[in-house]
Coordinates of C-alpha atoms in Angstrom, one line a residue:
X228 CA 53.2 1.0 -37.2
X229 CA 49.6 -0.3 -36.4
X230 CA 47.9 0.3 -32.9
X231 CA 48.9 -3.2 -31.9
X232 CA 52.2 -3.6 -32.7
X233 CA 53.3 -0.2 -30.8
X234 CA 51.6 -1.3 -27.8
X235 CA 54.0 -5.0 -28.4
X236 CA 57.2 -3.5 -29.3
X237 CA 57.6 0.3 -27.5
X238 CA 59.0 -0.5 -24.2
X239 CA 57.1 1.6 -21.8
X240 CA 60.6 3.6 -20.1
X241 CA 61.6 4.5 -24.0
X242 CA 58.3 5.9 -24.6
X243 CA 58.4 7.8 -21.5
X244 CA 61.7 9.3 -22.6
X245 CA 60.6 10.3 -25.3
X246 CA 57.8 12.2 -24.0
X247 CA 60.5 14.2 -21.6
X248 CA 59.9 17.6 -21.7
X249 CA 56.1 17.6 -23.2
X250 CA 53.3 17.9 -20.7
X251 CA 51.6 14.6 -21.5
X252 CA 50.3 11.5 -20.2
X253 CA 52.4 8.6 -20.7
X254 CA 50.4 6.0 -19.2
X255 CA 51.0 2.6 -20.9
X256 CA 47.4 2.5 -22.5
X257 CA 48.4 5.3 -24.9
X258 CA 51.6 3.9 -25.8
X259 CA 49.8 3.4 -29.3
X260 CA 50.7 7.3 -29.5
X261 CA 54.5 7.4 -28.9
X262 CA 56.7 9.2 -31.3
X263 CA 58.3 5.7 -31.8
X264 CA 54.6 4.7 -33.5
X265 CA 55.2 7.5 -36.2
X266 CA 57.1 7.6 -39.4
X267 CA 60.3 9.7 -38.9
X268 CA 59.1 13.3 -39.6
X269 CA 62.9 14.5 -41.0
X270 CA 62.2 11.5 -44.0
X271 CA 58.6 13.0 -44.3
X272 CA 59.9 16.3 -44.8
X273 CA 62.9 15.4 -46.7
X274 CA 60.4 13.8 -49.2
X275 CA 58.6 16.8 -49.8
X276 CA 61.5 19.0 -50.8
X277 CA 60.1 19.8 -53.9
X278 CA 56.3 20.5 -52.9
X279 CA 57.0 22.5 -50.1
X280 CA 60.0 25.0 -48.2
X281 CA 60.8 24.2 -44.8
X282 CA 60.9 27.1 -42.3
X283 CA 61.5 25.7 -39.5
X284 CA 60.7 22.4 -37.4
X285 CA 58.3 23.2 -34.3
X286 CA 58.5 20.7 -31.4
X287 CA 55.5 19.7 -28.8
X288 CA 55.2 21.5 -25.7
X289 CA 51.9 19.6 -24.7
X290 CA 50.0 16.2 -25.6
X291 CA 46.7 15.5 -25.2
X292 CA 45.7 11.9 -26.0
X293 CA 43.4 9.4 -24.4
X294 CA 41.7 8.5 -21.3
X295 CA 38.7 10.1 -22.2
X296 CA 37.0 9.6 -18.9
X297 CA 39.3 12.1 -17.4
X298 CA 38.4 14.9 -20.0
X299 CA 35.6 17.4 -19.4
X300 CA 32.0 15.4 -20.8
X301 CA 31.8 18.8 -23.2
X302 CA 34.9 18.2 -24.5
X303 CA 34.9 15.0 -25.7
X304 CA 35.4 13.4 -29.2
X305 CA 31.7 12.0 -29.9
X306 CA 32.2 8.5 -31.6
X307 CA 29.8 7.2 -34.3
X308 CA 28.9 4.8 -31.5
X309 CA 27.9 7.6 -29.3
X310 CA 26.4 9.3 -31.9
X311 CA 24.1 5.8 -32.9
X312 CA 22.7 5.5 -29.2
X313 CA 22.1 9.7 -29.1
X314 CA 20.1 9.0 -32.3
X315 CA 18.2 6.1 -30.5
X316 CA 17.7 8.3 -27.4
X317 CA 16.2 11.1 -29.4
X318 CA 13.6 8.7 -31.3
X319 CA 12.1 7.4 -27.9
X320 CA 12.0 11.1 -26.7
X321 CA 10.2 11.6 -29.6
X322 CA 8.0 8.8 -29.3
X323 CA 7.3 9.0 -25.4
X324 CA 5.8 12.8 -26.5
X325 CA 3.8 11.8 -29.1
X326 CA 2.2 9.2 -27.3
X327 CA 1.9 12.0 -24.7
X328 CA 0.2 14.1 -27.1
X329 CA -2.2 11.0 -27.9
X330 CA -3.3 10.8 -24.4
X331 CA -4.2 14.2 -23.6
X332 CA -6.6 13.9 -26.3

């Protein structure tokens, strides 16, 4: 199920009760994350019967998923967009102490 279409069809109170028992966050912005937005792991697993052997099935204790603002800076997942204006930054840093350099001869 695409991002979109979770958010339209995953009534909020199902994907709260689905998240009963996990330490998560189930505000309606990550909705996109419910269990309901997955395939159904027992078909996943019950097509690879013959590449793998079940042991067991382990269920989720915690969740951590979005609202990045509230995690630690250091912790963060860096984006490529993040990781486009760090490049930019670092040029002019480079730049302002060249030109530095320049003037102090």
């Amino acid at each position: 199920m695409s991002r979109t279409k979770a958010h339209g069809t995953i009534p909020q109170e199902e994907f709260e009760n689905a998240m009963k028992g996990i330490v998560c966050d189930t505000h309606p912005s990550v909705k996109d994350e419910a269990p309901q937005a997955y395939k159904d792991l027992t078909i996943v697993m019950k097509n690879q019967e013959s590449l793998a052997d079940i042991v067991c099935r382990l269920l989720p204790l915690v969740n951590v998923k979005g609202f990045e603002s509230k995690v630690p800076k250091k912790y963060r997942a860096t984006t490529y967009d993040n990781k486009q204006k760090n490049k930019g930054k670092k040029k002019q840093r480079q730049k302002n102490k060249n030109e530095k350099k320049r003037s102090r001869r």
